[in-house]
Amino acid sequence: MKIMRVETKTGRVTSEAAEVLVLTHCEGEGLSQDAVAVDQAIGGVLRDVLQSKEFEGKANELALVHTQKQLAAKRILLVGLGKKKDVSVDQLRQAMGHAVKRVRQIKAAAFTVALPAVTPAGSSLVEVAQAMAEGAILGSYQFTTYRSEPSAPKDVKGMSVLVPHKDGLRPVTEGVRRGVATAEAAVLVRDLCNHPSNVLTPTMVANEAKAIAKEESLTIKILEERDMEKLGMGALLGVARGSHEPPKFIILEYKGSKKKNERPVVLVGKTITFDTGGISLKPAENMEHMKADMTGGAEVLASIRAAARLKLPLHLISILPVAENMPGGRAMKPGDVVKTLSGKTVEVQNTDAEGRLILSDALAYATRYKPAALIDIATLTGACVVALGQFAIGMFGTDATLKETVRKAGLRSGERVWEMPLWEEYFEQLRSDVADMRNIGGRGGGMITAALFLSKFVGDCPWVHLDIASTDWSERERAYIPKGPSGIGTRLLIQYLIDRTL
């Protein structure tokens, strides 16, 4: 998808020659200063629309008004923000997601949006502008690569954020810069997850990583199967054994910090390009969604690209263990024992619990960098979906400060986390009769036992695990979330990285 151009400019709403001028409005409030000026120019039409209750300003409500050439703008699009006291940064993001869809529906190529008169308490202009840019870009997302005939409406090409005074131009421009970079990252993730697994193989993921490394001047190292064998990555190799597609282990490094010997932030993402469940085969229903079982890997790849584009002053490493989980003749079987990179042995009682296996080797490898913070992100467990539904990411961790920083980044990005317990008592469910541990712990507390399994491979590093199985795929279209792969978790990671540098 070609990313919409977003720019900032100073000017007055009454003299802005736009195809569509977007104005926000809060339910139960009078017209804003900008809206009053527009309303006077077009003969009180906006006031009439409010008085007739055709438009009340409820959250995400829309009303389109033609100006009949009485104004430089051709049309006015009113977008509701809901009650003034309830306006949040994410509500602004949602409003822009709905607005851009309406702009596309009327076949306008571009639009201008005035800064909202009502902004969330405690939020800066940078945060407001970032959310607006993200909402517009993400709300306009379409994936049409495999359609032989064009069926989707043409993309909206541009959005301008209108700033009334020059002193607001710098923070708004910075917010737009951040918003574009984070939205571009989420779009990359959605695209990668939408590609079918016969296209996006482990080798193609490696090629994508190489292209990004070259484009953004990142250091890249790719371990092949023979390299993994020498290192002793028995868990990752065990998962990959049933597939004809060779596994890859990708390490990308960005050195944006000027400090010498700064300990890195390390991001690790589960990258299963297709998950059949292996010998423990999944049901056929919705198995096509398993092309997105590499969402975590796509997100850490997109995050390091965003960090480089934003020139964040930090040292960052992204690790992608990449494999297919297939039921071939050489496939790993229930009852097999694998030896991980850490030296610990695992009895594989269910080959569909493969994500934690590839992550065990990746996390053990990550500890070699002695990270200041280690975060893994993965579509790990169906139990997460049962526990949290589709609106919260499951969070576990060993470091209170890191967990709190991630939680706050989730609130800012609108990709919220909910902490779950990581109590040692649950490890009783993972005890094996023949190995150090087994890879499943039974039905009870499945999300917890999976996280506890991972905790055995992170040493004493400050660590957070994010289970995005609940949020990675949306069954319906929402304001700025498409049906299908959502990319949720990407902006959370990038916001966390931004927050570390502030």
Coordinates of C-alpha atoms in Angstrom, one line a residue:
M1 CA 0.0 0.0 0.0
K2 CA 1.2 3.5 -0.9
I3 CA 1.3 5.6 2.3
M4 CA -0.8 8.7 2.4
R5 CA 1.2 12.0 2.4
V6 CA 0.7 14.0 5.6
E7 CA 1.8 17.6 5.9
T8 CA 1.4 20.5 8.3
K9 CA 0.6 24.1 7.4
T10 CA -0.6 27.3 9.0
G11 CA -3.7 29.1 7.9
R12 CA -7.4 29.9 8.5
V13 CA -10.2 27.4 7.9
T14 CA -12.2 30.0 6.0
S15 CA -9.4 30.4 3.3
E16 CA -8.3 26.8 3.1
A17 CA -9.0 25.6 -0.5
A18 CA -9.5 21.9 0.3
E19 CA -11.6 19.2 -1.4
V20 CA -12.8 18.4 2.2
L21 CA -12.3 20.4 5.3
V22 CA -12.6 18.2 8.5
L23 CA -13.8 19.8 11.7
T24 CA -14.2 18.0 15.0
H25 CA -17.2 18.6 17.4
C26 CA -18.0 17.4 20.9
E27 CA -21.5 16.2 21.8
G28 CA -23.5 18.8 23.7
E29 CA -21.1 21.7 23.1
G30 CA -21.5 24.8 20.9
L31 CA -19.6 25.3 17.7
S32 CA -15.8 25.8 18.0
Q33 CA -14.2 29.0 17.0
D34 CA -13.2 27.5 13.6
A35 CA -16.7 26.0 13.1
V36 CA -18.3 29.4 13.9
A37 CA -16.2 31.1 11.2
V38 CA -17.1 28.4 8.7
D39 CA -20.7 28.5 9.7
Q40 CA -21.0 32.3 9.2
A41 CA -19.4 32.0 5.7
I42 CA -21.9 29.3 4.5
G43 CA -25.1 30.9 6.0
G44 CA -25.6 29.0 9.2
V45 CA -25.7 25.5 7.8
L46 CA -23.6 23.9 10.5
R47 CA -25.8 25.4 13.2
D48 CA -28.9 24.1 11.4
V49 CA -27.4 20.6 11.2
L50 CA -26.8 20.6 15.0
Q51 CA -30.2 22.1 15.9
S52 CA -32.0 19.4 13.8
K53 CA -29.9 16.7 15.6
E54 CA -29.0 15.3 12.2
F55 CA -25.5 15.5 13.7
E56 CA -25.0 15.6 17.5
G57 CA -21.2 15.1 17.8
K58 CA -21.4 11.6 19.2
A59 CA -18.2 9.6 19.0
N60 CA -17.3 8.8 15.4
E61 CA -20.6 10.3 14.0
L62 CA -20.1 12.0 10.6
A63 CA -22.0 14.7 8.7
L64 CA -21.0 16.0 5.2
V65 CA -22.0 19.5 4.2
H66 CA -21.4 21.1 0.7
T67 CA -20.4 24.7 0.9
Q68 CA -22.0 25.7 -2.5
K69 CA -18.9 27.7 -3.3
Q70 CA -19.4 30.1 -0.4
L71 CA -16.1 29.0 1.0
A72 CA -12.7 28.0 -0.4
A73 CA -13.2 24.4 0.8
K74 CA -15.7 22.4 -1.3
R75 CA -17.1 20.3 1.5
I76 CA -17.2 20.4 5.3
L77 CA -17.0 17.0 7.1
L78 CA -18.0 17.1 10.8
V79 CA -16.6 14.4 12.9
G80 CA -17.9 13.6 16.4
L81 CA -15.6 13.2 19.4
G82 CA -18.3 12.3 22.0
K83 CA -18.6 14.0 25.3
K84 CA -15.9 16.6 26.0
K85 CA -14.9 14.9 29.3
D86 CA -14.4 11.6 27.5
V87 CA -12.2 12.8 24.7
S88 CA -9.0 10.8 24.6
V89 CA -6.0 10.6 22.3
D90 CA -7.4 7.3 20.9
Q91 CA -10.7 8.9 20.2
L92 CA -8.9 11.4 18.0
R93 CA -7.2 8.5 16.3
Q94 CA -10.6 6.8 15.8
A95 CA -12.2 10.0 14.5
M96 CA -9.5 10.4 11.8
G97 CA -9.9 6.7 10.9
H98 CA -13.6 7.3 10.2
A99 CA -13.0 10.6 8.5
V100 CA -10.6 9.2 6.0
K101 CA -13.0 6.4 5.0
R102 CA -15.7 9.0 4.3
V103 CA -13.3 11.1 2.3
R104 CA -12.4 8.1 0.2
Q105 CA -16.1 7.2 -0.2
I106 CA -16.8 10.5 -1.9
K107 CA -13.7 10.0 -4.1
A108 CA -11.8 13.0 -2.8
A109 CA -8.1 12.8 -3.4
A110 CA -7.0 14.8 -0.3
F111 CA -8.4 16.6 2.7
T112 CA -7.5 19.1 5.4
V113 CA -8.2 18.8 9.1
A114 CA -8.2 21.6 11.6
L115 CA -6.6 21.0 14.9
P116 CA -9.4 20.0 17.4
A117 CA -10.5 22.7 19.8
V118 CA -10.9 20.1 22.5
T119 CA -7.9 18.0 23.3
P120 CA -7.4 15.3 26.0
A121 CA -6.4 16.6 29.4
G122 CA -2.6 16.3 29.9
S123 CA -1.9 15.6 26.2
S124 CA 0.6 17.6 24.2
L125 CA 0.2 18.9 20.7
V126 CA 2.8 16.4 19.7
E127 CA 0.6 13.5 21.0
V128 CA -2.5 15.0 19.4
A129 CA -0.9 15.4 16.0
Q130 CA 0.7 11.9 16.2
A131 CA -2.7 10.3 16.9
M132 CA -4.3 12.2 14.0
A133 CA -1.7 11.1 11.5
E134 CA -1.8 7.5 12.7
G135 CA -5.6 7.4 12.6
A136 CA -5.8 8.7 9.0
I137 CA -3.1 6.5 7.6
L138 CA -4.3 3.3 9.4
G139 CA -7.9 4.0 8.6
S140 CA -7.2 4.3 4.9
Y141 CA -5.5 0.8 4.8
Q142 CA -6.4 -1.5 2.0
F143 CA -4.7 -4.7 0.8
T144 CA -5.3 -5.4 -2.9
T145 CA -2.1 -7.1 -4.0
Y146 CA -3.8 -10.3 -5.2
R147 CA -6.8 -8.9 -6.9
S148 CA -6.7 -9.3 -10.7
E149 CA -9.2 -6.5 -11.1
P150 CA -9.4 -3.3 -9.1
S151 CA -12.3 -3.5 -6.8
A152 CA -11.3 -1.2 -3.9
P153 CA -11.9 2.6 -4.0
K154 CA -8.8 4.7 -4.8
D155 CA -6.6 5.6 -2.0
V156 CA -6.7 9.1 -0.4
K157 CA -3.4 10.6 -1.4
G158 CA -2.9 13.4 1.1
M159 CA -3.9 15.0 4.4
S160 CA -3.0 18.4 5.7
V161 CA -3.1 19.4 9.4
L162 CA -4.1 23.0 9.6
V163 CA -2.4 24.9 12.4
P164 CA -3.8 28.3 13.3
H165 CA -0.6 29.9 14.7
K166 CA 3.1 29.5 13.7
D167 CA 4.0 28.7 17.3
G168 CA 2.1 25.4 17.1
L169 CA 3.8 24.4 13.8
R170 CA 6.9 22.8 15.4
P171 CA 5.2 20.4 17.9
V172 CA 2.5 19.5 15.3
T173 CA 5.1 18.7 12.7
E174 CA 7.0 16.5 15.2
G175 CA 3.8 14.7 16.1
V176 CA 3.0 14.1 12.4
R177 CA 6.6 12.8 11.9
R178 CA 6.2 10.3 14.7
G179 CA 2.7 9.4 13.5
V180 CA 3.7 8.7 10.0
A181 CA 6.6 6.5 11.1
T182 CA 4.5 4.4 13.5
A183 CA 1.6 4.1 11.0
E184 CA 4.0 3.1 8.2
A185 CA 5.4 0.4 10.6
A186 CA 1.9 -1.0 11.3
V187 CA 1.1 -0.9 7.6
L188 CA 4.2 -3.0 6.9
V189 CA 3.1 -5.5 9.5
R190 CA -0.4 -5.8 8.0
D191 CA 1.0 -6.2 4.5
L192 CA 3.4 -9.0 5.7
C193 CA 0.7 -10.8 7.5
N194 CA -1.7 -10.5 4.6
H195 CA 0.7 -12.2 2.2
P196 CA -0.1 -15.9 1.9
S197 CA 2.4 -18.3 3.3
N198 CA 3.2 -19.7 -0.2
V199 CA 4.7 -16.2 -0.9
L200 CA 5.9 -15.1 2.5
T201 CA 8.2 -18.1 3.3
P202 CA 11.1 -17.9 5.9
T203 CA 13.4 -17.1 3.0
M204 CA 11.2 -14.2 1.9
V205 CA 11.1 -12.8 5.4
A206 CA 14.9 -12.9 5.4
N207 CA 14.9 -11.0 2.0
E208 CA 12.5 -8.4 3.4
A209 CA 14.8 -7.9 6.4
K210 CA 17.8 -7.6 4.1
A211 CA 16.0 -4.9 2.1
I212 CA 15.1 -2.9 5.2
A213 CA 18.6 -3.2 6.6
K214 CA 20.0 -1.9 3.4
E215 CA 17.4 0.9 3.1
E216 CA 17.9 2.1 6.8
S217 CA 21.7 1.3 7.1
L218 CA 21.1 -1.4 9.8
T219 CA 23.5 -4.2 10.6
I220 CA 22.0 -7.6 9.7
K221 CA 23.1 -11.2 10.4
I222 CA 21.2 -14.2 9.3
L223 CA 21.9 -17.6 10.7
E224 CA 21.2 -20.6 8.4
E225 CA 20.2 -24.1 9.4
R226 CA 23.8 -25.2 9.7
D227 CA 24.7 -22.2 11.9
M228 CA 21.8 -23.1 14.2
E229 CA 23.0 -26.7 14.4
K230 CA 26.5 -25.6 15.5
L231 CA 25.0 -23.3 18.2
G232 CA 22.6 -26.0 19.4
M233 CA 19.3 -24.4 18.7
G234 CA 17.5 -27.7 19.0
A235 CA 14.1 -26.2 19.8
L236 CA 13.9 -24.0 16.7
L237 CA 15.3 -26.7 14.5
G238 CA 12.8 -29.2 15.9
V239 CA 9.9 -27.0 14.9
A240 CA 11.3 -26.5 11.4
R241 CA 12.0 -30.2 10.7
G242 CA 8.6 -31.0 9.2
S243 CA 8.9 -28.3 6.5
H244 CA 10.7 -28.1 3.2
E245 CA 11.3 -24.4 3.9
P246 CA 14.6 -23.9 5.7
P247 CA 14.4 -21.9 8.9
K248 CA 16.2 -18.5 9.4
F249 CA 17.4 -16.7 12.5
I250 CA 17.6 -13.0 11.8
I251 CA 19.4 -10.4 13.9
L252 CA 19.0 -6.7 13.0
E253 CA 20.9 -4.0 14.9
Y254 CA 20.4 -0.2 15.0
K255 CA 23.0 1.9 16.7
G256 CA 21.4 5.3 17.2
S257 CA 22.9 6.1 20.5
K258 CA 26.1 8.2 20.8
K259 CA 26.9 6.7 24.2
K260 CA 29.7 4.1 24.1
N261 CA 28.9 0.6 25.2
E262 CA 25.2 1.4 25.8
R263 CA 23.4 -1.8 26.7
P264 CA 20.7 -2.5 24.0
V265 CA 17.0 -2.9 24.0
V266 CA 16.3 -6.3 22.5
L267 CA 13.0 -7.1 20.8
V268 CA 12.2 -10.7 19.9
G269 CA 9.3 -11.7 17.8
K270 CA 7.7 -15.1 17.1
T271 CA 7.9 -15.6 13.3
I272 CA 6.0 -18.8 12.3
T273 CA 5.2 -18.1 8.6
F274 CA 2.5 -20.8 8.7
D275 CA 1.3 -22.9 11.6
T276 CA -0.5 -26.1 10.8
G277 CA 0.1 -27.3 14.4
G278 CA 2.5 -29.9 13.1
I279 CA 1.7 -33.5 14.0
S280 CA -0.8 -32.1 16.6
L281 CA -2.8 -30.8 13.6
K282 CA -5.1 -27.8 14.1
P283 CA -8.8 -28.0 13.1
A284 CA -9.4 -26.8 9.5
E285 CA -11.7 -24.0 10.5
N286 CA -9.9 -20.6 10.3
M287 CA -6.6 -22.3 9.7
E288 CA -6.0 -19.8 7.0
H289 CA -5.5 -17.2 9.7
M290 CA -2.2 -19.0 10.6
K291 CA -0.4 -17.1 7.9
A292 CA -0.4 -14.3 10.5
D293 CA 1.4 -16.4 13.1
M294 CA 4.5 -14.4 12.2
T295 CA 2.9 -11.1 13.5
G296 CA 5.4 -10.8 16.4
G297 CA 8.4 -11.1 14.0
A298 CA 6.9 -8.6 11.6
E299 CA 6.4 -6.2 14.5
V300 CA 9.9 -6.2 15.7
L301 CA 11.1 -5.9 12.1
A302 CA 8.9 -2.9 11.6
S303 CA 9.8 -1.4 15.0
I304 CA 13.5 -1.3 14.2
R305 CA 12.8 0.3 10.8
A306 CA 10.7 3.0 12.6
A307 CA 13.4 3.6 15.1
A308 CA 15.9 4.2 12.3
R309 CA 13.6 6.5 10.4
L310 CA 12.9 8.5 13.6
K311 CA 16.6 8.6 14.3
L312 CA 15.9 7.6 17.9
P313 CA 19.0 7.9 20.1
L314 CA 19.2 4.3 21.4
H315 CA 20.8 1.0 20.7
L316 CA 18.2 -1.5 19.5
I317 CA 18.4 -5.1 18.3
S318 CA 15.5 -7.1 16.7
I319 CA 15.6 -10.9 16.6
L320 CA 13.3 -13.0 14.4
P321 CA 13.4 -16.8 14.7
V322 CA 11.6 -17.8 11.5
A323 CA 10.2 -21.2 10.6
E324 CA 7.2 -23.1 9.2
N325 CA 5.4 -25.6 11.4
M326 CA 4.4 -28.5 9.1
P327 CA 3.4 -32.2 9.6
G328 CA 6.0 -33.7 7.2
G329 CA 7.7 -37.0 7.4
R330 CA 10.6 -35.6 9.4
A331 CA 8.3 -33.5 11.7
M332 CA 8.8 -33.3 15.4
K333 CA 6.4 -35.8 17.2
P334 CA 4.6 -35.6 20.6
G335 CA 7.0 -37.2 23.1
D336 CA 10.2 -36.0 21.4
V337 CA 12.8 -34.3 23.5
V338 CA 14.7 -31.3 22.2
K339 CA 17.8 -29.6 23.7
T340 CA 17.6 -25.8 23.6
L341 CA 20.4 -23.3 23.1
S342 CA 20.4 -22.7 26.8
G343 CA 21.2 -26.4 27.5
K344 CA 17.7 -27.0 29.0
T345 CA 15.8 -30.0 27.6
V346 CA 12.1 -29.9 26.7
E347 CA 9.7 -32.8 26.2
V348 CA 7.4 -31.8 23.3
Q349 CA 3.9 -33.0 24.4
N350 CA 2.1 -30.9 21.8
T351 CA 3.7 -29.8 18.5
D352 CA 1.2 -27.0 18.2
A353 CA 2.9 -25.3 21.2
E354 CA 5.7 -24.4 18.8
G355 CA 5.9 -20.7 19.4
R356 CA 7.4 -21.0 22.9
L357 CA 10.0 -23.5 21.5
I358 CA 11.4 -21.1 18.8
L359 CA 11.3 -18.3 21.4
S360 CA 13.2 -20.3 23.9
D361 CA 16.2 -20.4 21.6
A362 CA 15.7 -16.8 20.5
L363 CA 15.5 -15.5 24.1
A364 CA 18.5 -17.4 25.2
Y365 CA 20.4 -15.9 22.3
A366 CA 19.2 -12.4 23.2
T367 CA 20.6 -12.7 26.7
R368 CA 24.1 -12.8 25.1
Y369 CA 23.7 -9.0 24.5
K370 CA 23.1 -8.3 28.2
P371 CA 20.1 -6.2 27.3
A372 CA 18.9 -3.2 29.3
A373 CA 15.4 -4.4 28.4
L374 CA 14.3 -7.6 26.7
I375 CA 10.8 -7.7 25.2
D376 CA 9.3 -10.6 23.3
I377 CA 6.0 -10.3 21.4
A378 CA 4.1 -13.3 20.0
T379 CA 0.8 -14.8 18.9
L380 CA 1.4 -17.3 21.5
T381 CA -1.7 -18.9 23.0
G382 CA -5.4 -19.4 22.3
A383 CA -5.8 -19.1 26.0
C384 CA -5.0 -15.4 25.7
V385 CA -8.1 -15.0 23.4
V386 CA -10.3 -16.8 26.0
A387 CA -9.0 -14.7 28.9
L388 CA -8.8 -11.3 27.3
G389 CA -11.0 -11.2 24.2
Q390 CA -9.8 -8.9 21.4
F391 CA -9.1 -5.6 23.1
A392 CA -6.2 -6.3 25.5
I393 CA -2.6 -7.7 25.0
G394 CA -1.6 -10.1 27.7
M395 CA 1.6 -8.9 29.6
F396 CA 3.9 -10.8 31.8
G397 CA 7.3 -9.7 33.1
T398 CA 10.1 -9.9 35.7
D399 CA 10.9 -6.2 36.1
A400 CA 8.3 -3.8 37.6
T401 CA 9.8 -0.7 36.0
L402 CA 9.8 -2.2 32.6
K403 CA 6.3 -3.4 32.9
E404 CA 5.0 0.0 34.0
T405 CA 6.8 1.7 31.1
V406 CA 5.2 -0.7 28.7
R407 CA 1.8 -0.3 30.3
K408 CA 2.0 3.5 29.9
A409 CA 3.2 3.2 26.2
G410 CA 0.1 1.0 25.7
L411 CA -2.2 3.7 27.0
R412 CA -0.5 6.3 24.8
S413 CA -0.7 4.2 21.7
G414 CA -4.2 2.8 22.2
E415 CA -2.7 -0.7 22.2
R416 CA -3.4 -1.5 25.9
V417 CA -1.9 -4.3 27.9
W418 CA -3.2 -6.2 30.9
E419 CA -0.8 -7.8 33.3
M420 CA -1.2 -11.5 34.2
P421 CA 0.5 -13.4 37.1
L422 CA 3.9 -15.0 36.6
W423 CA 3.8 -17.2 39.7
E424 CA 6.3 -20.1 40.2
E425 CA 3.5 -22.3 41.5
Y426 CA 2.2 -22.7 37.9
F427 CA 5.5 -24.4 36.9
E428 CA 4.2 -27.6 38.5
Q429 CA 2.0 -28.0 35.4
L430 CA 5.2 -27.9 33.2
R431 CA 7.1 -30.6 35.0
S432 CA 8.2 -33.5 32.8
D433 CA 9.0 -37.1 33.7
V434 CA 11.8 -37.3 31.1
A435 CA 13.2 -33.8 30.6
D436 CA 13.7 -30.5 32.4
M437 CA 10.2 -29.4 31.4
R438 CA 7.5 -30.0 28.9
N439 CA 6.1 -27.5 26.5
I440 CA 2.4 -27.5 27.6
G441 CA 0.9 -27.3 31.0
G442 CA -2.7 -28.4 30.4
R443 CA -5.9 -26.4 29.9
G444 CA -5.8 -24.4 33.1
G445 CA -3.9 -21.1 33.0
G446 CA -2.6 -21.8 29.5
M447 CA -1.4 -18.3 28.9
I448 CA 0.4 -18.2 32.2
T449 CA 2.2 -21.5 31.8
A450 CA 3.4 -20.5 28.3
A451 CA 4.8 -17.3 29.7
L452 CA 6.4 -19.1 32.6
F453 CA 8.0 -21.5 30.2
L454 CA 9.6 -18.5 28.4
S455 CA 10.8 -17.0 31.7
K456 CA 13.2 -20.0 32.1
F457 CA 15.3 -18.7 29.2
V458 CA 15.8 -15.0 30.0
G459 CA 18.2 -15.3 32.8
D460 CA 18.2 -12.2 35.0
C461 CA 17.5 -9.7 32.2
P462 CA 14.7 -7.2 32.7
W463 CA 12.0 -9.0 30.6
V464 CA 8.5 -8.5 29.4
H465 CA 6.4 -10.9 27.3
L466 CA 3.5 -9.7 25.3
D467 CA 0.9 -12.2 24.1
I468 CA -0.9 -10.7 21.1
A469 CA -2.9 -13.8 20.1
S470 CA -6.0 -11.8 21.3
T471 CA -5.4 -8.8 19.2
D472 CA -3.5 -9.7 16.0
W473 CA -6.6 -10.6 13.9
S474 CA -9.8 -8.6 13.8
E475 CA -13.0 -10.3 12.7
R476 CA -14.6 -7.0 11.7
E477 CA -13.5 -3.6 10.5
R478 CA -13.2 -0.9 13.1
A479 CA -12.2 2.8 13.1
Y480 CA -8.6 2.4 12.1
I481 CA -8.4 -1.4 12.4
P482 CA -9.1 -3.4 9.2
K483 CA -10.7 -6.8 9.1
G484 CA -7.9 -9.4 9.1
P485 CA -4.4 -8.7 10.4
S486 CA -4.4 -5.7 12.7
G487 CA -0.8 -4.9 13.3
I488 CA -1.7 -4.3 16.9
G489 CA 1.4 -4.3 19.1
T490 CA 3.6 -2.4 16.6
R491 CA 2.8 1.1 17.8
L492 CA 3.0 -0.1 21.4
L493 CA 6.6 -1.2 20.8
I494 CA 7.5 2.0 18.9
Q495 CA 5.9 4.2 21.6
Y496 CA 7.9 2.4 24.2
L497 CA 11.1 3.1 22.3
I498 CA 10.1 6.8 21.9
D499 CA 9.3 7.1 25.6
R500 CA 12.8 5.7 26.5
T501 CA 14.4 8.6 24.6
L502 CA 12.3 11.5 26.1

